[in-house]
């Protein structure tokens, strides 16, 4: 009897100290760092999206601290979405890349509503991680052509800007993209959360976006959330807090 009790105790202790790779074996952990920046951890890879310098629309946010990641995916080299002072491995130019077992597909999409004439092109990223197709459109503000629609179609997770302004979709534009791409989960970025305001920013809140997607549920998930492929929500908007 004493032996069985000891075995149970050591099993619990062992489970408590399991490494992150074991905890995340069947999913990914998505952590919001503010603005359009996220940290995506899985059992095999750690990816940082759009690290920013606290300027412009991000001026009232705390810059992401240096984190140990496999690589960075950035929408552009602008300081609010491609800040890389420590020269970590960063993919930012459109193209097809392979990092170990992950295939990255970067597609050029206008960074403004003037076909890129004002702010150039942003890179929209698509990749698969732990059996989840992920698309990050944090820097896009222009239309996506039919070829891009085919590549980006039906992601499990779609990050998309919704707050309007000169470099971001507004709620109506973003909802149209969502209806075209048909994602399972939507994670909006670039918008005012709660009563936060920023005089250097033209962002609106998420109301217009949510209003245009009445068929989607809204789930508030805090700063981080674990997503499991086998228990994936359908037609759901995840609202992360900064």
Tab-separated table of C-alpha atoms in Angstrom:
chain	number	residue	atom	x	y	z
A	1	UNK	CA	0.000	0.000	0.000
A	2	UNK	CA	2.838	2.410	0.926
A	3	UNK	CA	4.591	1.507	-2.326
A	4	UNK	CA	1.513	2.406	-4.401
A	5	UNK	CA	1.184	5.733	-2.597
A	6	UNK	CA	4.816	6.561	-3.350
A	7	UNK	CA	4.348	5.667	-7.004
A	8	UNK	CA	1.342	7.967	-7.288
A	9	UNK	CA	3.244	10.793	-5.590
A	10	UNK	CA	6.229	10.492	-7.929
A	11	UNK	CA	3.915	10.271	-10.966
A	12	UNK	CA	2.220	13.541	-9.958
A	13	UNK	CA	5.584	15.170	-9.266
A	14	UNK	CA	6.936	14.012	-12.625
A	15	UNK	CA	3.853	15.360	-14.445
A	16	UNK	CA	4.202	18.722	-12.728
A	17	UNK	CA	7.760	19.149	-13.966
A	18	UNK	CA	7.126	17.964	-17.519
A	19	UNK	CA	8.911	20.165	-20.083
A	20	UNK	CA	6.902	22.557	-22.242
A	21	UNK	CA	7.316	20.272	-25.253
A	22	UNK	CA	5.308	17.550	-23.477
A	23	UNK	CA	2.629	19.968	-22.309
A	24	UNK	CA	2.211	21.321	-25.858
A	25	UNK	CA	2.500	17.997	-27.643
A	26	UNK	CA	-1.061	18.212	-28.976
A	27	UNK	CA	-1.451	21.906	-29.619
A	28	UNK	CA	0.055	25.378	-29.680
A	29	UNK	CA	0.179	28.123	-27.084
A	30	UNK	CA	-0.652	31.574	-28.489
A	31	UNK	CA	0.447	34.547	-26.377
A	32	UNK	CA	-0.433	38.146	-27.168
A	33	UNK	CA	2.413	40.657	-26.838
A	34	UNK	CA	0.338	43.626	-27.974
A	35	UNK	CA	-0.329	45.416	-31.275
A	36	UNK	CA	0.018	42.656	-33.925
A	37	UNK	CA	2.759	40.755	-32.086
A	38	UNK	CA	2.247	37.203	-30.834
A	39	UNK	CA	4.398	34.379	-29.579
A	40	UNK	CA	3.409	30.959	-30.884
A	41	UNK	CA	4.895	28.008	-29.022
A	42	UNK	CA	4.509	24.373	-29.950
A	43	UNK	CA	6.336	21.210	-28.953
A	44	UNK	CA	8.820	21.688	-31.799
A	45	UNK	CA	8.941	25.399	-32.687
A	46	UNK	CA	8.702	28.841	-31.161
A	47	UNK	CA	7.772	31.672	-33.544
A	48	UNK	CA	7.575	35.398	-32.841
A	49	UNK	CA	5.201	37.451	-34.983
A	50	UNK	CA	5.650	41.169	-35.687
A	51	UNK	CA	7.841	42.371	-32.797
A	52	UNK	CA	7.430	46.124	-32.421
A	53	UNK	CA	9.171	49.231	-31.188
A	54	UNK	CA	6.960	51.403	-28.968
A	55	UNK	CA	6.263	54.104	-31.563
A	56	UNK	CA	3.158	55.365	-33.357
A	57	UNK	CA	0.126	53.205	-32.617
A	58	UNK	CA	2.274	51.074	-30.294
A	59	UNK	CA	3.701	54.003	-28.345
A	60	UNK	CA	1.622	53.283	-25.243
A	61	UNK	CA	2.557	49.573	-25.188
A	62	UNK	CA	5.480	47.765	-23.614
A	63	UNK	CA	7.914	46.447	-26.218
A	64	UNK	CA	8.175	42.637	-26.292
A	65	UNK	CA	11.166	41.540	-24.260
A	66	UNK	CA	13.869	39.511	-25.962
A	67	UNK	CA	12.646	35.949	-26.227
A	68	UNK	CA	14.394	32.796	-27.350
A	69	UNK	CA	12.595	31.778	-30.541
A	70	UNK	CA	13.473	29.758	-33.617
A	71	UNK	CA	12.664	32.672	-35.917
A	72	UNK	CA	10.610	35.824	-36.447
A	73	UNK	CA	7.906	36.387	-39.056
A	74	UNK	CA	7.372	40.076	-39.855
A	75	UNK	CA	4.900	41.885	-42.084
A	76	UNK	CA	7.538	44.466	-43.054
A	77	UNK	CA	10.627	46.212	-41.718
A	78	UNK	CA	8.596	49.091	-40.290
A	79	UNK	CA	9.444	49.574	-36.601
A	80	UNK	CA	5.926	48.763	-35.395
A	81	UNK	CA	5.940	45.274	-36.929
A	82	UNK	CA	9.497	44.273	-37.850
A	83	UNK	CA	11.636	45.523	-34.965
A	84	UNK	CA	14.663	43.251	-34.653
A	85	UNK	CA	17.440	45.029	-32.694
A	86	UNK	CA	19.194	41.779	-31.758
A	87	UNK	CA	19.362	40.587	-35.364
A	88	UNK	CA	17.508	37.325	-34.759
A	89	UNK	CA	16.620	35.150	-37.742
A	90	UNK	CA	13.711	37.010	-39.368
A	91	UNK	CA	11.713	36.275	-42.496
A	92	UNK	CA	10.192	39.431	-43.940
A	93	UNK	CA	10.434	39.364	-47.739
A	94	UNK	CA	7.768	37.547	-49.824
A	95	UNK	CA	8.737	34.094	-51.027
A	96	UNK	CA	8.744	30.431	-50.101
A	97	UNK	CA	11.136	29.354	-47.346
A	98	UNK	CA	11.759	26.171	-45.408
A	99	UNK	CA	12.942	26.143	-41.816
A	100	UNK	CA	13.579	22.530	-40.823
A	101	UNK	CA	10.133	20.915	-41.169
A	102	UNK	CA	8.097	24.128	-41.534
A	103	UNK	CA	7.281	25.517	-44.979
A	104	UNK	CA	6.684	29.277	-44.953
A	105	UNK	CA	4.792	31.020	-47.726
A	106	UNK	CA	5.067	34.818	-47.831
A	107	UNK	CA	2.681	36.707	-50.117
A	108	UNK	CA	2.903	40.417	-50.960
A	109	UNK	CA	-0.279	42.389	-50.186
A	110	UNK	CA	-0.599	46.200	-50.253
A	111	UNK	CA	0.142	47.866	-46.916
A	112	UNK	CA	-2.363	50.623	-47.752
A	113	UNK	CA	-5.467	51.218	-49.850
A	114	UNK	CA	-3.411	52.757	-52.668
A	115	UNK	CA	-1.969	49.487	-54.005
A	116	UNK	CA	1.156	50.053	-51.925
A	117	UNK	CA	2.019	53.449	-53.364
A	118	UNK	CA	2.232	55.065	-49.922
A	119	UNK	CA	3.588	52.383	-47.569
A	120	UNK	CA	4.700	49.672	-49.976
A	121	UNK	CA	3.779	46.032	-49.677
A	122	UNK	CA	3.267	43.939	-46.569
A	123	UNK	CA	4.050	40.236	-46.369
A	124	UNK	CA	1.206	37.932	-45.424
A	125	UNK	CA	2.491	34.668	-43.958
A	126	UNK	CA	0.991	31.196	-44.226
A	127	UNK	CA	2.418	28.064	-42.599
A	128	UNK	CA	1.449	24.863	-40.819
A	129	UNK	CA	2.405	24.222	-37.208
A	130	UNK	CA	1.289	21.199	-35.172
A	131	UNK	CA	-1.291	20.289	-37.838
A	132	UNK	CA	-2.807	23.771	-37.789
A	133	UNK	CA	-2.780	26.053	-40.830
A	134	UNK	CA	-1.987	29.592	-39.668
A	135	UNK	CA	-2.255	32.826	-41.655
A	136	UNK	CA	-0.965	36.166	-40.374
A	137	UNK	CA	-2.326	39.282	-42.131
A	138	UNK	CA	-1.306	41.784	-39.452
A	139	UNK	CA	0.267	44.228	-41.904
A	140	UNK	CA	-2.202	43.996	-44.790
A	141	UNK	CA	-4.639	46.745	-45.779
A	142	UNK	CA	-5.218	46.092	-49.489
A	143	UNK	CA	-7.163	43.622	-51.575
A	144	UNK	CA	-5.924	40.062	-52.063
A	145	UNK	CA	-5.991	38.621	-55.570
A	146	UNK	CA	-7.498	35.269	-56.517
A	147	UNK	CA	-4.151	33.432	-56.460
A	148	UNK	CA	-3.483	34.654	-52.934
A	149	UNK	CA	-7.003	33.689	-51.899
A	150	UNK	CA	-6.358	30.124	-53.031
A	151	UNK	CA	-3.120	29.893	-51.025
A	152	UNK	CA	-4.598	31.472	-47.889
A	153	UNK	CA	-7.973	29.746	-48.076
A	154	UNK	CA	-9.504	27.953	-45.068
A	155	UNK	CA	-6.878	28.494	-42.383
A	156	UNK	CA	-7.417	27.101	-38.911
A	157	UNK	CA	-6.216	30.394	-37.412
A	158	UNK	CA	-6.339	33.803	-39.107
A	159	UNK	CA	-4.674	36.892	-37.631
A	160	UNK	CA	-6.084	40.004	-39.303
A	161	UNK	CA	-6.010	43.778	-38.699
A	162	UNK	CA	-9.425	45.343	-38.049
A	163	UNK	CA	-8.963	48.828	-36.549
A	164	UNK	CA	-8.841	50.965	-39.674
A	165	UNK	CA	-6.443	53.837	-40.140
A	166	UNK	CA	-4.006	54.207	-43.031
A	167	UNK	CA	-2.225	50.830	-42.718
A	168	UNK	CA	-4.948	48.511	-41.497
A	169	UNK	CA	-8.252	47.018	-42.629
A	170	UNK	CA	-11.285	48.490	-40.936
A	171	UNK	CA	-13.984	46.273	-39.458
A	172	UNK	CA	-16.002	46.062	-42.683
A	173	UNK	CA	-12.995	45.349	-44.915
A	174	UNK	CA	-11.632	42.732	-42.524
A	175	UNK	CA	-14.985	40.958	-42.252
A	176	UNK	CA	-15.116	40.649	-46.052
A	177	UNK	CA	-11.665	39.003	-46.037
A	178	UNK	CA	-12.837	36.597	-43.333
A	179	UNK	CA	-15.875	35.613	-45.405
A	180	UNK	CA	-13.616	34.957	-48.406
A	181	UNK	CA	-10.959	32.910	-46.574
A	182	UNK	CA	-13.366	31.009	-44.272
A	183	UNK	CA	-11.109	30.465	-41.232
A	184	UNK	CA	-12.108	28.486	-38.159
A	185	UNK	CA	-10.638	30.940	-35.653
A	186	UNK	CA	-10.061	34.663	-36.122
A	187	UNK	CA	-7.645	36.644	-33.961
A	188	UNK	CA	-8.059	40.377	-34.656
A	189	UNK	CA	-5.124	42.784	-34.276
A	190	UNK	CA	-4.573	46.544	-34.601
A	191	UNK	CA	-7.560	47.929	-32.727
A	192	UNK	CA	-8.371	49.763	-29.505
A	193	UNK	CA	-9.074	47.423	-26.612
A	194	UNK	CA	-11.356	48.524	-23.815
A	195	UNK	CA	-10.934	52.185	-22.898
A	196	UNK	CA	-7.332	52.428	-24.110
A	197	UNK	CA	-6.684	55.437	-26.341
A	198	UNK	CA	-3.636	56.657	-28.195
A	199	UNK	CA	-3.467	60.156	-29.681
A	200	UNK	CA	-0.952	58.906	-32.281
A	201	UNK	CA	-3.331	56.230	-33.535
A	202	UNK	CA	-6.440	56.185	-35.716
A	203	UNK	CA	-7.604	52.729	-34.642
A	204	UNK	CA	-11.221	52.055	-33.722
A	205	UNK	CA	-12.451	49.275	-31.436
A	206	UNK	CA	-13.635	45.801	-32.501
A	207	UNK	CA	-17.374	46.603	-32.560
A	208	UNK	CA	-17.731	47.104	-36.322
A	209	UNK	CA	-15.805	43.912	-37.081
A	210	UNK	CA	-17.904	41.818	-34.702
A	211	UNK	CA	-21.120	43.425	-35.965
A	212	UNK	CA	-20.277	42.298	-39.522
A	213	UNK	CA	-19.656	38.694	-38.450
A	214	UNK	CA	-22.883	37.811	-36.677
A	215	UNK	CA	-22.398	34.090	-37.433
A	216	UNK	CA	-19.195	34.057	-35.352
A	217	UNK	CA	-19.038	33.514	-31.617
A	218	UNK	CA	-16.802	35.804	-29.562
A	219	UNK	CA	-14.502	34.332	-26.913
A	220	UNK	CA	-12.375	36.424	-24.537
A	221	UNK	CA	-9.195	34.477	-23.796
A	222	UNK	CA	-6.878	36.760	-21.795
A	223	UNK	CA	-3.197	37.135	-22.705
A	224	UNK	CA	-2.581	33.541	-23.807
A	225	UNK	CA	-4.550	30.530	-24.894
A	226	UNK	CA	-3.781	26.942	-25.841
A	227	UNK	CA	-5.304	25.771	-29.111
A	228	UNK	CA	-5.701	22.055	-29.790
A	229	UNK	CA	-6.270	20.756	-33.340
A	230	UNK	CA	-8.715	18.066	-32.208
A	231	UNK	CA	-10.788	20.518	-30.150
A	232	UNK	CA	-10.692	23.455	-32.499
A	233	UNK	CA	-13.481	26.013	-32.167
A	234	UNK	CA	-15.434	26.776	-35.321
A	235	UNK	CA	-16.495	30.245	-36.466
A	236	UNK	CA	-15.055	31.920	-33.391
A	237	UNK	CA	-13.363	35.277	-32.813
A	238	UNK	CA	-10.708	35.185	-30.083
A	239	UNK	CA	-10.240	38.502	-28.288
A	240	UNK	CA	-6.848	38.626	-26.552
A	241	UNK	CA	-5.988	41.230	-23.925
A	242	UNK	CA	-2.653	43.083	-23.973
